[in-house]
XYZ file of C-alpha atoms in Angstrom:
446
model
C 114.659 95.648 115.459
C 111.705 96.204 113.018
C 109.288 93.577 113.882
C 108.254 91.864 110.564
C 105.243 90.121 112.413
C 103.571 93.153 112.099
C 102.757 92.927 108.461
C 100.268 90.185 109.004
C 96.767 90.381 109.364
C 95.785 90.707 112.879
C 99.181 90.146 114.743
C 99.845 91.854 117.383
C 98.828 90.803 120.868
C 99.110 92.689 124.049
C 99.523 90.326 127.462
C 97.890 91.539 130.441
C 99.331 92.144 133.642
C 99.059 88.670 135.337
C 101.219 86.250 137.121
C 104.336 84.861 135.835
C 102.209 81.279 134.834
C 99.176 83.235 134.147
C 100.915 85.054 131.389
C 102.105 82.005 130.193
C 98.310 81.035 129.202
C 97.436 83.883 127.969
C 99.593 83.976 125.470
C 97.846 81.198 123.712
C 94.637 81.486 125.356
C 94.173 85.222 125.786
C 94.190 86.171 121.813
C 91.156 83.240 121.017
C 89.280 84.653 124.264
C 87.904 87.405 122.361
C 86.928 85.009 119.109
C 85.412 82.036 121.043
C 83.279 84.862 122.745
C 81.701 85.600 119.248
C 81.135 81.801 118.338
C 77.568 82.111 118.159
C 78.303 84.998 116.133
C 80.197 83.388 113.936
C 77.660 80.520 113.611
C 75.432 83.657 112.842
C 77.221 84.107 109.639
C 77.948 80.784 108.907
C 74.484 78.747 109.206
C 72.237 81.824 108.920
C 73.588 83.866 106.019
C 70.893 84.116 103.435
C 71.699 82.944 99.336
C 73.725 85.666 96.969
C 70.334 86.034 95.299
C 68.308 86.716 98.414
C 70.966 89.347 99.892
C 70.427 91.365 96.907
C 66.768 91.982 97.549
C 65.567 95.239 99.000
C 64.972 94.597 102.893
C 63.891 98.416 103.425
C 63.684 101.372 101.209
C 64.000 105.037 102.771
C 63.370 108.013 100.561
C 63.746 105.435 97.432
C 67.238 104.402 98.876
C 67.640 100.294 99.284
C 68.874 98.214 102.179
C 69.999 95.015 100.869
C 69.779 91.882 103.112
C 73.317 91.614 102.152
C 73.860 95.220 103.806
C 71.829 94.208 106.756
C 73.852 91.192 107.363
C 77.074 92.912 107.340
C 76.394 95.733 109.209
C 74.708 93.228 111.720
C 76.945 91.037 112.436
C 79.973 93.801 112.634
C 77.444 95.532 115.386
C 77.707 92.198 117.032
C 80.865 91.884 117.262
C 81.567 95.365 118.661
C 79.055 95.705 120.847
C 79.375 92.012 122.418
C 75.647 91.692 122.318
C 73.663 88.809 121.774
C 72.072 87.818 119.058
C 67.952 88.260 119.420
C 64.991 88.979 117.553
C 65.152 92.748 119.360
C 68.345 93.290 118.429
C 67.666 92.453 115.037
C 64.540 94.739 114.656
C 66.535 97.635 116.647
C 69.506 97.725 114.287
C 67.077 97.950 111.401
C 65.818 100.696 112.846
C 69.140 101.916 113.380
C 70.008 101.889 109.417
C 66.945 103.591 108.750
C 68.023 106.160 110.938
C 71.457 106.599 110.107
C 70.012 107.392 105.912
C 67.782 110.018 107.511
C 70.749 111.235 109.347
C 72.759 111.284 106.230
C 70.710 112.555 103.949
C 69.829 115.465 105.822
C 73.269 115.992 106.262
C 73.684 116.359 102.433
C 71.059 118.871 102.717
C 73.123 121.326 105.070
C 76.084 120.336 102.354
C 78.396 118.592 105.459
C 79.906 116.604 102.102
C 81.068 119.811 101.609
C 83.249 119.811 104.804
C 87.160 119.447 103.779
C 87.592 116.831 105.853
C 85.148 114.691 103.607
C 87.847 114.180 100.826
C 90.740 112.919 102.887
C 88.330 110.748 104.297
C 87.182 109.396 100.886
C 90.613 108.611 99.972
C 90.937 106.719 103.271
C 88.038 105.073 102.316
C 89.058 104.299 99.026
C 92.455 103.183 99.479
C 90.991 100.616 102.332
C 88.228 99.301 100.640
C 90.577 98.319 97.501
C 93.425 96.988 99.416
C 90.754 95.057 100.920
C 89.194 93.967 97.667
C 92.743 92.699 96.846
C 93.089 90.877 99.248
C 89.623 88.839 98.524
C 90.874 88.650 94.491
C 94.406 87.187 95.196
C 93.738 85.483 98.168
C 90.526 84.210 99.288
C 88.624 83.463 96.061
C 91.640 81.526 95.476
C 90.882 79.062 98.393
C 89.968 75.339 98.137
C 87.083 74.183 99.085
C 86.794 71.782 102.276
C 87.316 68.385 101.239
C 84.886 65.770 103.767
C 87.773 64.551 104.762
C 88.849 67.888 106.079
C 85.768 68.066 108.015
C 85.233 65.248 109.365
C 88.840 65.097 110.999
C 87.990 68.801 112.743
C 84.659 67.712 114.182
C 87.136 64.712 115.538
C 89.637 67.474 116.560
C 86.978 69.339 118.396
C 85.400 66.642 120.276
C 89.020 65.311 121.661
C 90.672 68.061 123.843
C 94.135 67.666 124.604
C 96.737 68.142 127.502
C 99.636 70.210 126.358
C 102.778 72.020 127.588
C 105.193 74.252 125.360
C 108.117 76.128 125.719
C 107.645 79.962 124.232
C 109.993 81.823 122.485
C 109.932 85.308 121.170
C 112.277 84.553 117.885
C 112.617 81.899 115.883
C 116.557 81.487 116.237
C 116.336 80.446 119.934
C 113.221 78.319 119.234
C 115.420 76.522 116.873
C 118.328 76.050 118.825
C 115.958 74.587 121.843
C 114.797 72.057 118.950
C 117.962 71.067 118.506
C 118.894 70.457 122.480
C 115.679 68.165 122.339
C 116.337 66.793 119.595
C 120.043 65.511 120.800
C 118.006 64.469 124.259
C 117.888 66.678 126.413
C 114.535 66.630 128.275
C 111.591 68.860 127.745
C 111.022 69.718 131.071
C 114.576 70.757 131.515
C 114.211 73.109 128.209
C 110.678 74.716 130.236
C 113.442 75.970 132.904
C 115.736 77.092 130.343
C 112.540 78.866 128.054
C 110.945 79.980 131.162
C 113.806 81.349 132.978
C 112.763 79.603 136.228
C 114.867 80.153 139.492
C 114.324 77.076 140.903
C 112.931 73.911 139.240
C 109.105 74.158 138.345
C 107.434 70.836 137.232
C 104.200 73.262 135.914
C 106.995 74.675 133.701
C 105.433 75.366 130.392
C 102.134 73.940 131.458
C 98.973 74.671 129.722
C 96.762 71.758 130.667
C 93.523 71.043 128.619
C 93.491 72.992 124.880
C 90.344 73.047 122.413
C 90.820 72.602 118.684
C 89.040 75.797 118.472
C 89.939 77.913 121.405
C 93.467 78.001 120.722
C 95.960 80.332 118.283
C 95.224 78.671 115.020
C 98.689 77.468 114.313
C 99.017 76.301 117.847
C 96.063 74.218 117.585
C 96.935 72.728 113.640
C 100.423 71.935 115.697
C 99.120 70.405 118.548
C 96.518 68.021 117.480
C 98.810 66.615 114.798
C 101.039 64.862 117.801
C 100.807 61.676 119.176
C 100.845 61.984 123.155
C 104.340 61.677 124.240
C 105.352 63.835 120.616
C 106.703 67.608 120.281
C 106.209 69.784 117.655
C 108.980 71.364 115.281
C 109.061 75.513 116.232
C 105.835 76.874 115.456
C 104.826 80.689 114.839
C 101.679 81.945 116.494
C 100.709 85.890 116.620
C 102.267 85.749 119.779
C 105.738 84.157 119.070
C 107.623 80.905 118.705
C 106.146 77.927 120.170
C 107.474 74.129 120.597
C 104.910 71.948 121.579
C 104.712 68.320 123.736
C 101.205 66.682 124.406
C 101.215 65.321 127.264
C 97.362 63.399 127.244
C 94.101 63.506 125.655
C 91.068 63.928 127.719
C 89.206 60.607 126.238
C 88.979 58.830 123.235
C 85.452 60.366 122.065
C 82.199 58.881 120.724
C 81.277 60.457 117.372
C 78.190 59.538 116.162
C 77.670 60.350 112.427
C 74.123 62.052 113.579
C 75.857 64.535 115.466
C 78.564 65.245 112.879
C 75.230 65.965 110.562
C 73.936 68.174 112.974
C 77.253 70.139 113.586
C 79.096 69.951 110.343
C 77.572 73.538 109.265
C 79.461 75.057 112.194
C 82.192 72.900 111.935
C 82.928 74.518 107.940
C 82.438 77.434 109.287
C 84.927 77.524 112.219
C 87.192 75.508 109.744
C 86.723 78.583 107.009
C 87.629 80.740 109.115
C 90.866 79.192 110.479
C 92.070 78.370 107.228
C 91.447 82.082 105.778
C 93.315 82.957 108.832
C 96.306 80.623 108.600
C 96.931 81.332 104.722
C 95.691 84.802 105.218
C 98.400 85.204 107.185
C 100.907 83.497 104.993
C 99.860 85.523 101.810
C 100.369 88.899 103.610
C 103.730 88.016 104.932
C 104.870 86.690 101.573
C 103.392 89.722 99.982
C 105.090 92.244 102.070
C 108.517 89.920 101.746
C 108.453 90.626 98.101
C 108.031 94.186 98.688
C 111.525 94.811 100.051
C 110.996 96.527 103.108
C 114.223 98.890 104.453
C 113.554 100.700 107.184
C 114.788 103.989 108.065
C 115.877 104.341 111.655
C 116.247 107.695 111.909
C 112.570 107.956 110.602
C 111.478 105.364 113.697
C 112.942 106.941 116.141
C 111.340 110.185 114.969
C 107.963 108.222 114.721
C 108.476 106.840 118.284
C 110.024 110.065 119.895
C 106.347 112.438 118.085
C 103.729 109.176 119.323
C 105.190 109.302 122.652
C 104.659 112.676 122.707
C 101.567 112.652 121.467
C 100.347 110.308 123.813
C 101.567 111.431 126.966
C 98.838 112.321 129.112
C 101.196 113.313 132.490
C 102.254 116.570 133.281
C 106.079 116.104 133.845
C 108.819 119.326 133.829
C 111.117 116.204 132.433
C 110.617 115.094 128.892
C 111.206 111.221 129.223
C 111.247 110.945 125.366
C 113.774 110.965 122.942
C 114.591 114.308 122.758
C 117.974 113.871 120.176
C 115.228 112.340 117.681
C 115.033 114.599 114.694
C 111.655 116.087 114.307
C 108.807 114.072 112.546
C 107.590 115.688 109.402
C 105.071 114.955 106.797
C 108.091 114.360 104.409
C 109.784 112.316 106.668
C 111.382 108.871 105.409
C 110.561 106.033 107.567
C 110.627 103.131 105.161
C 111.109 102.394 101.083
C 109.536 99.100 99.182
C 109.222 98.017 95.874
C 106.101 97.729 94.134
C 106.618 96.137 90.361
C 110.146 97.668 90.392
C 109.517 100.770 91.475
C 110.486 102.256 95.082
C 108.102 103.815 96.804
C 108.920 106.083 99.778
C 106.512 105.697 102.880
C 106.399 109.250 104.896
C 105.692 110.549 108.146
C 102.605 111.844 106.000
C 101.957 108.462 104.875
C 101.724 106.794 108.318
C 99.289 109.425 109.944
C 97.149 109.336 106.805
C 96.306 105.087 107.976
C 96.369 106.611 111.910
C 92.309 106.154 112.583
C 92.735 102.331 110.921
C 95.589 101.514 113.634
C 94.866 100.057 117.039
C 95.375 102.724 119.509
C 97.184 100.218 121.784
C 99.378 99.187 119.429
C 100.487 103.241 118.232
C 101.052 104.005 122.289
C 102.927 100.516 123.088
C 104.377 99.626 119.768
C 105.292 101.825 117.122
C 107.140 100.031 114.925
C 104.601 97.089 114.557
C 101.654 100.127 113.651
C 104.329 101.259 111.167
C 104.342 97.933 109.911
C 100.369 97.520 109.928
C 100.641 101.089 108.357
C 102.804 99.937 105.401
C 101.201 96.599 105.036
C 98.039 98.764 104.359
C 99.411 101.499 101.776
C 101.487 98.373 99.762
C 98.171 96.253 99.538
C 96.150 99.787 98.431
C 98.924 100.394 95.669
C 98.598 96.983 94.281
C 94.615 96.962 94.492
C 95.084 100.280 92.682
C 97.855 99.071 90.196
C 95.084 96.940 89.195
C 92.310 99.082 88.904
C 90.469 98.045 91.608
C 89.240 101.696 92.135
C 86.483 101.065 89.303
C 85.131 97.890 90.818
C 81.622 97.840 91.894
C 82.193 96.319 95.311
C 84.731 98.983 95.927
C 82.172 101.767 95.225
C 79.674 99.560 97.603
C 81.858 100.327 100.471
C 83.190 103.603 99.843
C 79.460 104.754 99.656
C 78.282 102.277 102.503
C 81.358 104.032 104.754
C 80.889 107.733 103.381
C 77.172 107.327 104.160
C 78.009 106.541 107.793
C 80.651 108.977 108.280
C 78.068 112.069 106.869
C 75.652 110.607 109.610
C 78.002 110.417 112.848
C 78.989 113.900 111.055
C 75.258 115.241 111.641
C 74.883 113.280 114.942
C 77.490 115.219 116.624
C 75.887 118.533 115.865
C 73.604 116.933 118.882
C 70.463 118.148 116.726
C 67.231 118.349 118.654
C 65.346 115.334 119.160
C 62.223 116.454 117.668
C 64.269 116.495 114.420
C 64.698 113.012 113.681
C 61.130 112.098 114.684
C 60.144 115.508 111.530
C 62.531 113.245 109.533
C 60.793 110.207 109.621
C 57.299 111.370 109.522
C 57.974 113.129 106.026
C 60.434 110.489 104.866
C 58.933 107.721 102.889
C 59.890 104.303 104.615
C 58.928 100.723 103.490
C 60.084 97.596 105.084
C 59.760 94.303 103.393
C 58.247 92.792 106.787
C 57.951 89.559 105.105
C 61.265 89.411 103.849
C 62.085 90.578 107.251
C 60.488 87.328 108.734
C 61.972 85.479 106.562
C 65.583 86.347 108.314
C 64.079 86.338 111.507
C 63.155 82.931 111.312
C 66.751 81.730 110.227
């Protein structure tokens, strides 16, 4: 079956090979491992983004051509992230460099016309339909967002300094999640419905254990679940990017100490982590309702088509037996593999369609999961028609990042022509480059 989880915004999550209670951890520890590893990234952006008015100022200028603060920040804190460095003062002054470099890069690739390439245009439109889809996204959704309330705050900073002793039963739809519900809700006893969720062959006591949880290194749904119960309570069915989850506390760690100094001193991150979960949560909620509204059918023909070409496609052994699905009809550019409505009209999403989004996918998910990159796929060409449909293409953020991403793609273009290192040094010494050094201080400092 189509998995509608897929249209969300970061949903799919592959478990690891562990053992049978490992695995059940990971499920709600493995997807935050990643995210709690860029907390001090996060904090980065939070507490040490500079004012709208200061990321507009010129940080560098190359050939006349500005980095922003606002483009240093960005670019940053995404090279962060990726990279899994820490933040430093080097770091900071080497990815400067490293912007300076990549506008030499580029424009010397406009000088041996490489925007000339034919590749250049499909990735323009790539760029394009991303960036507005994206920018639709922030319009409907996020600058629609509350602020915190104090309140708000203040009972996350209590959240985070209480951890909690949980155990959960897991399911991977919601109709057997809410039949379990209902067993526990007639009386029958948790730990009986851990045997029963957890397919146990003899009875495990550590069934559905996950011992000590932190507010913020847990699926967010999970945690908003969890640290709503009293100890001794269990949660209605809850949906995490991993599945269906029922929750029981069993005990928190200690009743803490806050001290209204230390909420002072950590409320920045606090409103930050809490920003974040939030966007996530209803992030999540606007996408799913969005793509609900769109009507999805899909065409099963055109998924097993999909599935029988990726599994081709990715097959690295050399085997005289084709494994795959060799009845499958052919993938084409004009096959069907799904229809949705967009203002009452029907749109048709191809084979074309899907392998024009292919370099935004997760590779993991294309090999292990076609139907929920199809999803991701079609999530992403509905929310560029709509960003479109309301002429999004004109906006001047748009045009920021279409030029921001063409600019890098021209440069990686003229780094893999492995030029001679003595060019880039002839670049810079006939290139005219001023840093704001004071300006750059200025971040350096916060």
């Amino acid at each position: 079956m189509y998995e509608l989880s897929a249209f969300g915004l970061d949903l799919i999550m592959h478990t690891r090979h562990l053992t049978f209670s490992d695995r059940r951890r990971w499920w709600i520890f493995g997807y935050i491992s990643e995210y709690w590893g860029i907390l001090p990234i996060l904090l980065l952006l939070v507490g040490c983004s500079s004012p709208l008015s200061e990321r507009d100022q010129a940080l560098a200028h190359i050939n006349g051509q500005a980095i922003t603060v606002g483009d240093f920040e960005r670019s940053y804190v995404q090279a962060l992230i990726q990279s899994g460095q820490n933040d430093t003062p080097e770091a900071r002054y080497q990815h400067l460099d490293l912007l300076i470099e990549e506008h030499l890069w580029y424009e010397e690739a406009l000088r041996r016309n490489l925007n000339s390439d034919s590749l250049i245009s499909q990735f323009t439109e790539l760029s394009l339909k991303r960036a507005v889809g994206g920018r639709y996204y922030e319009i409907e959704f996020l600058e629609q967002l509350p602020q915190l309330t104090e309140t708000e705050i203040r009972q996350a900073f209590a959240r985070y300094k209480q951890p909690m002793i949980v155990r959960h039963l897991f399911f991977r739809n919601e109709a057997d999640a809410r039949t379990a519900h209902a067993r526990l809700e007639a009386g029958n006893p948790f730990l009986d419905e851990a045997q029963v969720a957890f397919r146990t062959e003899n009875f495990d006591s550590t069934a559905g254990w996950l011992g000590e949880i932190r507010y913020f290194q847990v699926d967010d749904a999970f945690a908003e679940a969890a640290f709503a119960l009293s100890v001794g309570q269990y949660s209605d069915p809850v949906r995490s990017r991993q599945g269906w989850h029922i929750i029981k506390v069993e005990d928190r760690i200690r009743t803490p100490v806050i001290a209204e100094s230390e909420f002072q001193n950590r409320k920045d991150g606090i409103v930050g982590l809490l920003r974040i979960r939030k966007r996530r949560l209803e992030g999540d909620r606007f996408v799913r309702t969005f793509m609900e509204n769109r009507n999805v059918q899909i065409n099963a023909e055109g998924l097993r088509s999909l599935r029988a070409a990726l599994g081709r496609i990715t097959n690295n052994s050399v085997s005289l037996d084709d494994t795959h699905d060799t009845a499958a009809l052919p993938l084409t550019p004009e096959t069907p593999l799904a229809t949705f409505t967009m203002n009452g009209s029907t749109h048709t999403f191809t084979g074309d369609g899907y392998f024009f989004w292919l370099p935004e996918l997760p590779p993991s998910e294309v090999t292990s999961n076609p139907a929920a990159s199809l999803g991701r796929a079609l999530r992403n060409e509905a929310l560029a028609l709509a960003g479109l449909e309301l002429g999004l293409s004109k906006d001047q953020i748009v045009q920021e990042d279409i030029a921001s991403s063409t600019r890098t793609y021209l440069a990686n273009s003229m780094r893999r022509l492995q030029p001679d290192s003595t060019l880039l040094i002839a670049l810079r010494s006939t290139s005219s480059i001023r840093v704001d050094t004071v300006l750059f201080q200025q971040i350096m400092v916060d």
